Short mmCIF file of C-alpha atoms and ligand atoms in Angstrom, two decimals:
data_model
loop_
_atom_site.label_atom_id
_atom_site.label_comp_id
_atom_site.label_asym_id
_atom_site.label_seq_id
_atom_site.Cartn_x
_atom_site.Cartn_y
_atom_site.Cartn_z
CA UNK V 427 64.25 77.21 112.86
CA UNK V 428 67.79 78.43 113.42
CA UNK V 429 68.70 81.60 115.20
CA UNK V 430 69.98 83.63 112.28
CA UNK V 431 70.11 87.35 111.67
CA UNK V 432 71.77 86.97 108.31
CA UNK V 433 72.11 90.36 106.53
CA UNK V 434 69.86 92.13 109.04
CA UNK V 435 71.22 95.50 110.10
CA UNK V 436 71.57 95.83 113.88
CA UNK V 437 72.43 99.13 115.55
CA UNK V 438 73.72 98.88 119.12
CA UNK V 439 74.24 102.00 121.23
CA UNK V 440 76.99 102.24 123.83
CA UNK V 441 78.74 99.28 122.25
CA UNK V 442 82.37 100.18 122.96
CA UNK V 443 82.19 98.30 126.27
CA UNK V 444 80.24 95.91 128.48
CA UNK V 445 76.84 94.66 127.46
CA UNK V 446 76.66 96.70 124.26
CA UNK V 447 79.99 95.32 123.10
CA UNK V 448 78.88 91.74 123.85
CA UNK V 449 75.58 92.32 122.03
CA UNK V 450 77.29 93.75 118.95
CA UNK V 451 79.71 90.83 118.86
CA UNK V 452 76.94 88.24 119.27
CA UNK V 453 74.72 89.89 116.66
CA UNK V 454 77.62 89.84 114.18
CA UNK V 455 78.25 86.13 114.94
CA UNK V 456 74.59 85.50 114.06
CA UNK V 457 75.15 87.15 110.67
CA UNK V 458 73.91 90.68 111.31
CA UNK V 459 75.61 93.72 109.83
CA UNK V 460 76.40 95.77 112.89
CA UNK V 461 76.51 99.48 113.63
CA UNK V 462 78.61 99.93 116.76
CA UNK V 463 77.81 103.21 118.46
CA UNK V 464 80.24 104.69 120.95
CA UNK V 465 80.24 107.88 122.96
CA UNK V 466 83.69 108.87 124.13
CA UNK V 467 85.86 105.80 123.49
CA UNK V 468 86.15 105.21 119.76
CA UNK V 469 89.08 102.79 119.84
CA UNK V 470 87.38 99.67 121.24
CA UNK V 471 84.42 100.24 118.91
CA UNK V 472 86.69 100.63 115.87
CA UNK V 473 88.68 97.56 116.97
CA UNK V 474 85.48 95.49 117.31
CA UNK V 475 84.30 96.64 113.87
CA UNK V 476 87.68 95.66 112.39
CA UNK V 477 87.55 92.24 114.12
CA UNK V 478 84.06 91.57 112.75
CA UNK V 479 85.18 92.56 109.24
CA UNK V 480 88.30 90.36 109.56
CA UNK V 481 85.99 87.44 110.36
CA UNK V 482 84.04 88.05 107.16
CA UNK V 483 81.22 90.12 108.68
CA UNK V 484 80.18 93.71 108.12
CA UNK V 485 80.42 96.43 110.76
CA UNK V 486 81.05 100.13 111.23
CA UNK V 487 81.72 102.18 114.35
CA UNK V 488 79.92 105.53 114.70
CA UNK V 489 80.41 108.10 117.47
CA UNK V 490 77.25 109.76 118.80
CA UNK V 491 75.83 111.03 122.07
CA UNK V 492 72.42 109.35 122.39
CA UNK V 493 71.07 112.18 124.53
CA UNK V 494 71.46 114.62 121.62
CA UNK V 495 68.74 114.63 118.99
CA UNK V 496 71.04 115.68 116.16
CA UNK V 497 73.63 113.02 117.05
CA UNK V 498 71.01 110.27 117.03
CA UNK V 499 69.76 111.36 113.63
CA UNK V 500 73.32 111.38 112.32
CA UNK V 501 73.88 107.90 113.78
CA UNK V 502 70.89 106.44 111.95
CA UNK V 503 71.88 108.26 108.74
CA UNK V 504 75.33 106.67 108.99
CA UNK V 505 73.73 103.24 109.43
CA UNK V 506 71.48 103.66 106.41
CA UNK V 507 74.28 105.11 104.29
CA UNK V 508 76.49 102.13 105.11
CA UNK V 509 73.97 99.29 104.99
CA UNK V 510 70.76 100.63 103.40
CA UNK V 511 68.40 99.89 106.30
CA UNK V 512 68.05 99.26 110.03
CA UNK V 513 66.27 96.10 111.20
CA UNK V 514 67.21 95.90 114.88
CA UNK V 515 67.88 98.59 117.48
CA UNK V 516 69.50 97.64 120.77
CA UNK V 517 69.11 100.82 122.84
CA UNK V 518 71.75 99.99 125.41
CA UNK V 519 73.61 103.16 126.42
CA UNK V 520 73.35 103.99 130.08
CA UNK V 521 75.24 105.39 133.03
CA UNK V 522 75.04 105.96 136.77
CA UNK V 523 75.63 109.12 138.83
CA UNK V 524 75.01 107.82 142.31
CA UNK V 525 74.20 109.91 145.40
CA UNK V 526 71.80 109.97 148.32
CA UNK V 527 68.77 111.85 147.07
CA UNK V 528 69.28 114.72 149.53
CA UNK V 529 72.78 115.20 148.09
CA UNK V 530 71.99 114.59 144.42
CA UNK V 531 72.69 117.52 142.13
CA UNK V 532 70.20 118.48 139.45
CA UNK V 533 72.99 118.01 136.95
CA UNK V 534 73.49 114.38 137.98
CA UNK V 535 69.74 113.79 137.90
CA UNK V 536 69.49 115.30 134.41
CA UNK V 537 72.55 113.50 133.02
CA UNK V 538 71.16 110.09 133.97
CA UNK V 539 67.64 110.81 132.72
CA UNK V 540 68.97 112.36 129.51
CA UNK V 541 71.16 109.39 128.59
CA UNK V 542 69.19 106.47 130.06
CA UNK V 543 65.64 107.55 129.25
CA UNK V 544 65.62 110.41 126.73
CA UNK V 545 68.42 108.66 124.82
CA UNK V 546 66.31 105.52 124.53
CA UNK V 547 63.32 107.59 123.39
CA UNK V 548 65.40 109.37 120.73
CA UNK V 549 66.87 106.11 119.43
CA UNK V 550 63.50 104.32 119.45
CA UNK V 551 61.91 107.25 117.59
CA UNK V 552 64.66 107.24 114.96
CA UNK V 553 64.33 103.46 114.57
CA UNK V 554 60.54 103.65 114.17
CA UNK V 555 60.88 106.36 111.51
CA UNK V 556 63.42 104.24 109.65
CA UNK V 557 61.29 101.06 109.92
CA UNK V 558 58.30 102.99 108.56
CA UNK V 559 60.36 104.50 105.72
CA UNK V 560 61.92 101.23 104.57
CA UNK V 561 58.81 99.04 104.96
CA UNK V 562 58.74 95.26 105.39
CA UNK V 563 61.79 93.13 104.51
CA UNK V 564 60.14 89.69 104.66
CA UNK V 565 63.11 87.89 103.13
CA UNK V 566 65.00 88.79 106.32
CA UNK V 567 62.45 88.74 109.15
CA UNK V 568 58.73 88.35 109.87
CA UNK V 569 58.74 91.57 111.92
CA UNK V 570 58.99 94.96 110.23
CA UNK V 571 61.66 96.06 112.69
CA UNK V 572 62.64 95.19 116.23
CA UNK V 573 63.54 97.39 119.18
CA UNK V 574 65.21 96.02 122.30
CA UNK V 575 65.54 98.41 125.22
CA UNK V 576 68.22 97.83 127.86
CA UNK V 577 66.48 98.18 131.18
CA UNK V 578 67.55 96.81 134.58
CA UNK V 579 66.16 94.89 137.54
CA UNK V 580 65.89 98.41 138.96
CA UNK V 581 62.86 99.07 136.80
CA UNK V 582 61.26 96.90 139.51
CA UNK V 583 63.53 96.90 142.57
CA UNK V 584 63.89 100.30 144.30
CA UNK V 585 67.53 101.34 144.75
CA UNK V 586 68.50 103.64 147.60
CA UNK V 587 71.25 106.04 146.61
CA UNK V 588 70.44 105.58 142.91
CA UNK V 589 67.04 107.32 142.56
CA UNK V 590 67.98 108.88 139.21
CA UNK V 591 69.02 105.51 137.77
CA UNK V 592 66.01 103.59 139.11
CA UNK V 593 63.66 106.33 137.85
CA UNK V 594 65.25 106.15 134.40
CA UNK V 595 64.82 102.37 134.25
CA UNK V 596 61.27 102.51 135.64
CA UNK V 597 60.60 104.99 132.85
CA UNK V 598 61.92 102.56 130.26
CA UNK V 599 59.32 99.99 131.29
CA UNK V 600 56.40 102.25 130.38
CA UNK V 601 58.23 103.81 127.44
CA UNK V 602 58.76 100.33 126.00
CA UNK V 603 55.25 99.08 126.68
CA UNK V 604 53.60 102.26 125.38
CA UNK V 605 55.58 102.11 122.14
CA UNK V 606 54.81 98.38 121.85
CA UNK V 607 51.09 99.04 122.25
CA UNK V 608 51.31 101.82 119.65
CA UNK V 609 53.25 100.07 116.88
CA UNK V 610 52.32 96.40 117.24
CA UNK V 611 49.81 96.62 114.39
CA UNK V 612 52.68 97.81 112.17
CA UNK V 613 54.37 94.48 112.95
CA UNK V 614 57.19 96.30 114.72
CA UNK V 615 58.26 94.32 117.79
CA UNK V 616 59.34 96.17 120.93
CA UNK V 617 60.74 94.47 124.03
CA UNK V 618 63.27 95.03 126.82
CA UNK V 619 65.84 93.06 128.72
CA UNK V 620 66.39 93.76 132.40
CA UNK V 621 69.80 92.54 133.57
CA UNK V 622 70.59 91.93 137.22
CA UNK V 623 74.22 92.00 138.33
CA UNK V 624 76.42 91.49 135.29
CA UNK V 625 80.16 92.03 135.65
CA UNK V 626 81.00 95.10 133.52
CA UNK V 627 82.68 98.48 134.00
CA UNK V 628 79.47 100.08 135.28
CA UNK V 629 79.53 97.97 138.47
CA UNK V 630 83.14 96.78 138.78
CA UNK V 631 83.25 97.92 142.43
CA UNK V 632 80.24 95.77 143.36
CA UNK V 633 80.96 92.57 141.48
CA UNK V 634 84.54 91.85 142.59
CA UNK V 635 86.18 90.72 145.87
CA UNK V 636 84.25 90.94 149.14
CA UNK V 637 81.54 93.11 147.57
CA UNK V 638 81.05 90.41 144.93
CA UNK V 639 80.55 87.77 147.64
CA UNK V 640 77.90 89.92 149.34
CA UNK V 641 76.22 90.46 146.01
CA UNK V 642 75.77 86.70 145.63
CA UNK V 643 73.37 86.82 148.60
CA UNK V 644 71.00 88.66 146.26
CA UNK V 645 71.26 86.11 143.43
CA UNK V 646 69.38 82.81 143.99
CA UNK V 647 71.10 81.18 141.01
CA UNK V 648 74.44 81.72 142.76
CA UNK V 649 76.62 83.42 140.21
CA UNK V 650 77.23 86.89 138.90
CA UNK V 651 76.11 87.33 135.33
CA UNK V 652 78.35 87.58 132.28
CA UNK V 653 77.82 90.00 129.41
CA UNK V 654 77.15 87.05 127.11
CA UNK V 655 74.15 86.03 129.26
CA UNK V 656 72.49 89.30 128.28
CA UNK V 657 73.71 89.18 124.68
CA UNK V 658 72.16 85.71 124.23
CA UNK V 659 68.77 87.03 125.34
CA UNK V 660 69.11 90.04 123.04
CA UNK V 661 69.93 87.69 120.15
CA UNK V 662 66.78 85.70 120.78
CA UNK V 663 64.62 88.83 121.02
CA UNK V 664 66.14 90.13 117.78
CA UNK V 665 65.43 86.88 115.92
CA UNK V 666 62.25 85.38 114.53
CA UNK V 667 62.45 82.68 117.23
CA UNK V 668 60.73 85.27 119.45
CA UNK V 669 58.35 86.52 116.75
CA UNK V 670 55.30 86.38 119.04
CA UNK V 671 57.06 88.14 121.94
CA UNK V 672 56.01 91.77 122.07
CA UNK V 673 55.86 94.35 124.87
CA UNK V 674 57.71 92.10 127.32
CA UNK V 675 60.64 92.64 129.64
CA UNK V 676 62.87 89.60 129.94
CA UNK V 677 64.73 89.57 133.28
CA UNK V 678 68.29 88.23 132.93
CA UNK V 679 69.16 88.23 136.60
CA UNK V 680 69.73 84.74 138.05
CA UNK V 681 66.57 85.35 140.06
CA UNK V 682 67.57 88.67 141.65
CA UNK V 683 64.06 90.00 141.14
CA UNK V 684 62.57 87.11 143.18
CA UNK V 685 63.06 89.01 146.47
CA UNK V 686 65.66 86.51 147.76
CA UNK V 687 65.62 88.22 151.18
CA UNK V 688 62.42 86.24 151.79
CA UNK V 689 64.12 82.86 151.29
CA UNK V 690 64.35 82.34 155.06
CA UNK V 691 60.64 83.13 155.49
CA UNK V 692 61.17 86.90 155.36
P1 LIG B 1495 79.21 100.16 130.50
O1 LIG B 1495 79.55 101.36 131.30
O2 LIG B 1495 80.29 99.26 130.06
O3 LIG B 1495 78.38 100.55 129.20
C1 LIG B 1495 77.61 101.71 129.06
C2 LIG B 1495 77.85 102.26 127.70
O4 LIG B 1495 77.01 103.41 127.48
C3 LIG B 1495 79.30 102.71 127.52
O5 LIG B 1495 79.83 102.14 126.34
C4 LIG B 1495 79.18 104.22 127.38
O6 LIG B 1495 80.15 104.79 126.52
C5 LIG B 1495 77.79 104.35 126.80
N1 LIG B 1495 77.27 105.70 126.98
C6 LIG B 1495 77.25 106.45 128.10
N2 LIG B 1495 76.76 107.67 127.83
C7 LIG B 1495 76.48 107.68 126.51
C8 LIG B 1495 75.94 108.65 125.62
N3 LIG B 1495 75.63 109.88 126.05
N4 LIG B 1495 75.78 108.33 124.32
C9 LIG B 1495 76.11 107.10 123.86
N5 LIG B 1495 76.61 106.14 124.65
C10 LIG B 1495 76.79 106.43 125.97
O7 LIG B 1495 78.14 99.38 131.37
P2 LIG B 1495 77.15 98.18 130.98
O8 LIG B 1495 76.99 97.38 132.21
O9 LIG B 1495 77.57 97.51 129.75
O10 LIG B 1495 75.78 98.97 130.75
C11 LIG B 1495 75.05 98.88 129.57
C12 LIG B 1495 73.57 99.03 129.87
O11 LIG B 1495 73.14 97.94 130.69
C13 LIG B 1495 73.21 100.30 130.64
O12 LIG B 1495 71.98 100.81 130.12
C14 LIG B 1495 73.02 99.79 132.06
O13 LIG B 1495 72.14 100.60 132.79
C15 LIG B 1495 72.42 98.42 131.79
N6 LIG B 1495 72.53 97.50 132.91
C16 LIG B 1495 73.74 96.98 133.30
C17 LIG B 1495 73.78 96.10 134.36
C18 LIG B 1495 75.05 95.47 134.84
O14 LIG B 1495 75.02 94.76 135.85
N7 LIG B 1495 76.16 95.64 134.17
C19 LIG B 1495 72.60 95.75 135.03
C20 LIG B 1495 71.42 96.29 134.62
C21 LIG B 1495 71.38 97.16 133.55
#
Protein backbone atom coordinates (compact mmCIF):
# COMPACT_ATOMS: atom_id res chain seq x y z
CA UNK A 1 0.00 0.00 0.00
CA UNK A 2 1.31 3.43 -0.93
CA UNK A 3 1.21 6.43 1.33
CA UNK A 4 -1.39 8.51 -0.47
CA UNK A 5 -3.81 11.11 0.77
CA UNK A 6 -5.22 11.76 -2.67
CA UNK A 7 -8.19 14.19 -2.52
CA UNK A 8 -8.41 14.02 1.28
CA UNK A 9 -8.91 17.41 2.88
CA UNK A 10 -6.28 18.21 5.51
CA UNK A 11 -6.54 21.26 7.77
CA UNK A 12 -3.31 22.31 9.48
CA UNK A 13 -3.32 25.02 12.15
CA UNK A 14 -0.40 27.38 12.63
CA UNK A 15 0.91 26.46 9.20
CA UNK A 16 2.55 29.74 8.18
CA UNK A 17 5.83 28.59 9.74
CA UNK A 18 7.83 25.74 11.22
CA UNK A 19 6.28 22.34 11.73
CA UNK A 20 2.82 23.35 10.53
CA UNK A 21 4.26 24.69 7.28
CA UNK A 22 6.26 21.48 6.73
CA UNK A 23 3.18 19.36 7.49
CA UNK A 24 1.00 21.31 5.06
CA UNK A 25 3.63 21.02 2.35
CA UNK A 26 4.11 17.28 2.91
CA UNK A 27 0.36 16.60 3.01
CA UNK A 28 -0.05 18.44 -0.30
CA UNK A 29 2.81 16.40 -1.83
CA UNK A 30 0.90 13.26 -0.79
CA UNK A 31 -2.14 14.51 -2.71
CA UNK A 32 -4.20 16.11 0.04
CA UNK A 33 -6.16 19.31 -0.49
CA UNK A 34 -4.78 21.55 2.20
CA UNK A 35 -6.26 24.26 4.40
CA UNK A 36 -3.36 26.34 5.70
CA UNK A 37 -4.33 28.18 8.85
CA UNK A 38 -2.31 31.16 10.01
CA UNK A 39 -2.65 33.54 12.91
CA UNK A 40 -0.83 36.79 12.37
CA UNK A 41 1.39 36.18 9.32
CA UNK A 42 -0.78 35.66 6.26
CA UNK A 43 1.92 36.10 3.62
CA UNK A 44 3.87 32.84 4.06
CA UNK A 45 0.59 30.91 4.26
CA UNK A 46 -0.75 32.56 1.09
CA UNK A 47 2.61 31.94 -0.63
CA UNK A 48 2.56 28.25 0.35
CA UNK A 49 -1.03 27.91 -0.91
CA UNK A 50 -0.02 29.53 -4.21
CA UNK A 51 3.03 27.22 -4.52
CA UNK A 52 0.87 24.13 -3.94
CA UNK A 53 -1.64 25.33 -6.55
CA UNK A 54 1.20 26.07 -9.01
CA UNK A 55 2.34 22.46 -8.58
CA UNK A 56 -1.12 21.21 -9.51
CA UNK A 57 -2.46 20.74 -5.97
CA UNK A 58 -5.31 22.43 -4.14
CA UNK A 59 -4.84 24.71 -1.13
CA UNK A 60 -6.27 27.76 0.59
CA UNK A 61 -4.91 29.93 3.39
CA UNK A 62 -7.31 30.99 6.16
CA UNK A 63 -6.56 33.34 9.05
CA UNK A 64 -7.97 32.34 12.45
CA UNK A 65 -6.99 32.47 16.11
CA UNK A 66 -7.38 28.89 17.37
CA UNK A 67 -8.04 30.06 20.92
CA UNK A 68 -11.25 31.78 19.79
CA UNK A 69 -14.33 29.61 19.39
CA UNK A 70 -15.86 31.75 16.66
CA UNK A 71 -12.61 31.84 14.66
CA UNK A 72 -12.29 28.06 14.77
CA UNK A 73 -15.84 27.63 13.54
CA UNK A 74 -15.17 30.08 10.73
CA UNK A 75 -11.97 28.20 9.83
CA UNK A 76 -13.80 24.90 9.46
CA UNK A 77 -16.61 26.59 7.51
CA UNK A 78 -14.02 27.99 5.11
CA UNK A 79 -12.53 24.50 4.67
CA UNK A 80 -15.90 22.92 3.93
CA UNK A 81 -16.93 25.76 1.62
CA UNK A 82 -13.72 25.35 -0.37
CA UNK A 83 -13.37 21.57 -0.43
CA UNK A 84 -16.66 20.06 0.78
CA UNK A 85 -15.27 18.11 3.74
CA UNK A 86 -12.46 17.73 6.26
CA UNK A 87 -10.69 14.37 6.56
CA UNK A 88 -7.57 15.22 8.57
CA UNK A 89 -6.92 17.78 11.29
CA UNK A 90 -3.36 18.56 12.32
CA UNK A 91 -3.83 20.65 15.47
CA UNK A 92 -0.39 22.20 15.48
CA UNK A 93 -0.59 25.81 16.69
CA UNK A 94 1.41 26.51 19.80
CA UNK A 95 3.56 29.08 21.53
CA UNK A 96 5.79 29.65 24.54
CA UNK A 97 5.75 32.44 27.15
CA UNK A 98 8.64 31.39 29.34
CA UNK A 99 9.30 32.52 32.92
CA UNK A 100 10.25 31.08 36.29
CA UNK A 101 6.97 30.10 37.90
CA UNK A 102 7.34 32.66 40.70
CA UNK A 103 7.64 35.38 38.05
CA UNK A 104 5.04 34.08 35.60
CA UNK A 105 2.12 36.41 34.96
CA UNK A 106 -1.41 35.07 34.85
CA UNK A 107 -1.66 36.53 31.38
CA UNK A 108 1.29 34.46 30.14
CA UNK A 109 -0.12 31.35 31.81
CA UNK A 110 -3.52 31.93 30.19
CA UNK A 111 -2.13 32.75 26.74
CA UNK A 112 -0.20 29.49 26.55
CA UNK A 113 -3.05 27.35 27.88
CA UNK A 114 -5.57 29.11 25.64
CA UNK A 115 -3.60 28.54 22.43
CA UNK A 116 -1.84 25.24 23.15
CA UNK A 117 -4.59 23.37 24.98
CA UNK A 118 -7.95 25.12 24.55
CA UNK A 119 -7.07 25.76 20.89
CA UNK A 120 -6.49 22.04 20.35
CA UNK A 121 -9.78 21.23 22.10
CA UNK A 122 -11.70 23.73 19.95
CA UNK A 123 -10.15 22.42 16.73
CA UNK A 124 -10.66 18.77 17.70
CA UNK A 125 -14.30 19.49 18.60
CA UNK A 126 -14.92 21.23 15.28
CA UNK A 127 -13.25 18.35 13.41
CA UNK A 128 -15.34 15.72 15.24
CA UNK A 129 -18.55 17.62 14.45
CA UNK A 130 -17.55 17.82 10.79
CA UNK A 131 -16.56 14.11 10.63
CA UNK A 132 -19.92 13.19 12.16
CA UNK A 133 -21.83 15.47 9.77
CA UNK A 134 -20.14 14.23 6.60
CA UNK A 135 -20.05 10.51 7.51
CA UNK A 136 -17.68 7.89 6.09
CA UNK A 137 -15.77 8.53 2.85
CA UNK A 138 -14.50 4.98 2.23
CA UNK A 139 -13.25 5.74 -1.28
CA UNK A 140 -10.65 7.99 0.39
CA UNK A 141 -9.78 6.36 3.72
CA UNK A 142 -10.72 3.49 6.03
CA UNK A 143 -11.06 5.90 8.97
CA UNK A 144 -14.01 8.28 9.23
CA UNK A 145 -11.69 11.16 10.06
CA UNK A 146 -8.27 11.57 11.62
CA UNK A 147 -7.01 13.99 14.25
CA UNK A 148 -3.31 14.50 14.93
CA UNK A 149 -2.43 16.64 17.93
CA UNK A 150 0.94 18.38 18.09
CA UNK A 151 2.31 17.66 21.52
CA UNK A 152 5.94 17.77 22.72
CA UNK A 153 8.45 15.69 24.65
CA UNK A 154 7.39 18.05 27.44
CA UNK A 155 4.15 16.15 27.83
CA UNK A 156 6.53 13.73 29.59
CA UNK A 157 9.71 15.63 30.54
CA UNK A 158 9.21 18.37 33.16
CA UNK A 159 10.58 21.74 32.02
CA UNK A 160 11.75 24.28 34.59
CA UNK A 161 10.96 27.82 33.54
CA UNK A 162 8.25 26.61 31.15
CA UNK A 163 5.52 25.35 33.52
CA UNK A 164 2.72 26.81 31.38
CA UNK A 165 4.04 25.11 28.24
CA UNK A 166 4.69 21.73 29.90
CA UNK A 167 1.24 21.84 31.54
CA UNK A 168 -0.38 22.56 28.17
CA UNK A 169 1.41 19.62 26.53
CA UNK A 170 0.72 17.29 29.47
CA UNK A 171 -2.91 18.28 29.01
CA UNK A 172 -2.80 17.33 25.36
CA UNK A 173 -1.82 13.78 26.26
CA UNK A 174 -5.02 13.16 28.23
CA UNK A 175 -7.12 15.31 25.91
CA UNK A 176 -5.98 13.16 22.98
CA UNK A 177 -6.38 9.83 24.76
CA UNK A 178 -9.79 10.74 26.20
CA UNK A 179 -11.10 11.78 22.79
CA UNK A 180 -9.60 8.63 21.25
CA UNK A 181 -11.34 6.44 23.83
CA UNK A 182 -14.60 8.30 23.18
CA UNK A 183 -14.72 8.25 19.37
CA UNK A 184 -12.85 5.08 18.40
CA UNK A 185 -16.11 3.19 17.83
CA UNK A 186 -17.04 5.88 15.29
CA UNK A 187 -13.90 4.86 13.39
CA UNK A 188 -12.39 8.29 13.99
CA UNK A 189 -8.67 7.95 14.66
CA UNK A 190 -6.99 10.27 17.16
CA UNK A 191 -3.24 10.37 17.81
CA UNK A 192 -0.46 12.80 18.69
CA UNK A 193 3.12 13.45 17.74
CA UNK A 194 5.57 14.63 20.37
CA UNK A 195 8.59 16.34 18.81
CA UNK A 196 11.85 16.80 20.68
CA UNK A 197 14.22 19.55 19.56
CA UNK A 198 13.35 20.51 16.00
CA UNK A 199 14.98 23.61 14.52
CA UNK A 200 12.16 26.15 14.00
CA UNK A 201 11.39 29.73 15.02
CA UNK A 202 9.97 28.64 18.39
CA UNK A 203 13.40 27.50 19.62
CA UNK A 204 15.90 29.29 17.35
CA UNK A 205 17.88 30.47 20.40
CA UNK A 206 18.37 26.90 21.66
CA UNK A 207 19.14 25.04 18.45
CA UNK A 208 21.92 27.21 16.99
CA UNK A 209 25.58 27.88 17.91
CA UNK A 210 26.90 26.94 21.35
CA UNK A 211 23.38 26.35 22.69
CA UNK A 212 22.79 23.91 19.83
CA UNK A 213 25.94 21.96 20.78
CA UNK A 214 24.76 21.69 24.39
CA UNK A 215 21.37 20.57 23.20
CA UNK A 216 22.97 17.62 21.41
CA UNK A 217 23.92 16.23 24.84
CA UNK A 218 20.20 15.60 25.32
CA UNK A 219 19.73 13.78 21.99
CA UNK A 220 21.10 10.21 21.85
CA UNK A 221 20.67 10.05 18.07
CA UNK A 222 23.11 12.97 17.78
CA UNK A 223 21.35 15.49 15.60
CA UNK A 224 18.78 18.22 15.98
CA UNK A 225 15.53 17.42 14.25
CA UNK A 226 14.25 18.94 11.03
CA UNK A 227 10.66 19.99 10.41
CA UNK A 228 10.37 17.28 7.77
CA UNK A 229 11.10 14.60 10.41
CA UNK A 230 7.86 15.58 12.13
CA UNK A 231 5.94 16.07 8.88
CA UNK A 232 6.85 12.53 7.77
CA UNK A 233 5.38 11.10 10.98
CA UNK A 234 2.26 13.23 10.58
CA UNK A 235 1.88 11.94 7.01
CA UNK A 236 2.01 8.36 8.20
CA UNK A 237 -0.51 8.99 10.98
CA UNK A 238 -2.83 10.71 8.49
CA UNK A 239 -2.65 7.80 6.04
CA UNK A 240 -4.23 4.36 6.05
CA UNK A 241 -0.76 2.86 6.60
CA UNK A 242 -1.40 3.61 10.29
CA UNK A 243 -5.05 2.54 10.23
CA UNK A 244 -4.73 0.45 13.41
CA UNK A 245 -2.87 3.17 15.34
CA UNK A 246 -5.25 4.94 17.68
CA UNK A 247 -4.77 6.85 20.94
CA UNK A 248 -0.98 6.83 20.64
CA UNK A 249 1.67 9.51 20.96
CA UNK A 250 4.55 9.03 18.57
CA UNK A 251 7.75 10.62 19.92
CA UNK A 252 9.84 12.22 17.15
CA UNK A 253 12.81 13.16 19.28
CA UNK A 254 16.01 11.28 18.37
CA UNK A 255 15.67 9.61 21.76
CA UNK A 256 15.41 12.76 23.89
CA UNK A 257 12.74 11.11 26.03
CA UNK A 258 15.11 8.22 26.91
CA UNK A 259 16.59 10.17 29.86
CA UNK A 260 20.05 10.41 28.22
CA UNK A 261 21.48 11.85 31.45
CA UNK A 262 21.58 8.24 32.66
CA UNK A 263 23.85 7.09 29.83
CA UNK A 264 26.89 7.21 32.13
CA UNK A 265 25.10 5.13 34.77
CA UNK A 266 23.16 8.11 36.15
P1 LIG B 1 6.44 28.11 15.18
O1 LIG B 1 6.49 29.24 16.12
O2 LIG B 1 7.12 28.22 13.87
O3 LIG B 1 4.94 27.66 14.89
C1 LIG B 1 3.86 27.90 15.74
C2 LIG B 1 2.70 28.34 14.91
O4 LIG B 1 1.54 28.51 15.74
C3 LIG B 1 2.98 29.68 14.22
O5 LIG B 1 2.70 29.56 12.84
C4 LIG B 1 2.00 30.62 14.89
O6 LIG B 1 1.51 31.64 14.04
C5 LIG B 1 0.89 29.66 15.28
N1 LIG B 1 0.04 30.24 16.31
C6 LIG B 1 0.41 30.84 17.47
N2 LIG B 1 -0.68 31.31 18.11
C7 LIG B 1 -1.74 31.00 17.34
C8 LIG B 1 -3.14 31.21 17.44
N3 LIG B 1 -3.65 31.87 18.49
N4 LIG B 1 -3.95 30.76 16.46
C9 LIG B 1 -3.44 30.11 15.39
N5 LIG B 1 -2.14 29.88 15.23
C10 LIG B 1 -1.29 30.31 16.20
O7 LIG B 1 7.01 26.87 16.00
P2 LIG B 1 6.95 25.30 15.70
O8 LIG B 1 8.18 24.73 16.28
O9 LIG B 1 6.64 25.03 14.29
O10 LIG B 1 5.74 24.84 16.63
C11 LIG B 1 4.63 24.15 16.14
C12 LIG B 1 4.09 23.22 17.22
O11 LIG B 1 5.08 22.23 17.52
C13 LIG B 1 3.77 23.90 18.54
O12 LIG B 1 2.58 23.33 19.08
C14 LIG B 1 4.96 23.54 19.41
O13 LIG B 1 4.64 23.53 20.78
C15 LIG B 1 5.26 22.14 18.90
N6 LIG B 1 6.62 21.67 19.20
C16 LIG B 1 7.71 22.22 18.59
C17 LIG B 1 8.97 21.73 18.91
C18 LIG B 1 10.22 22.24 18.27
O14 LIG B 1 11.31 21.81 18.67
N7 LIG B 1 10.15 23.11 17.29
C19 LIG B 1 9.10 20.70 19.84
C20 LIG B 1 7.98 20.19 20.44
C21 LIG B 1 6.74 20.67 20.11
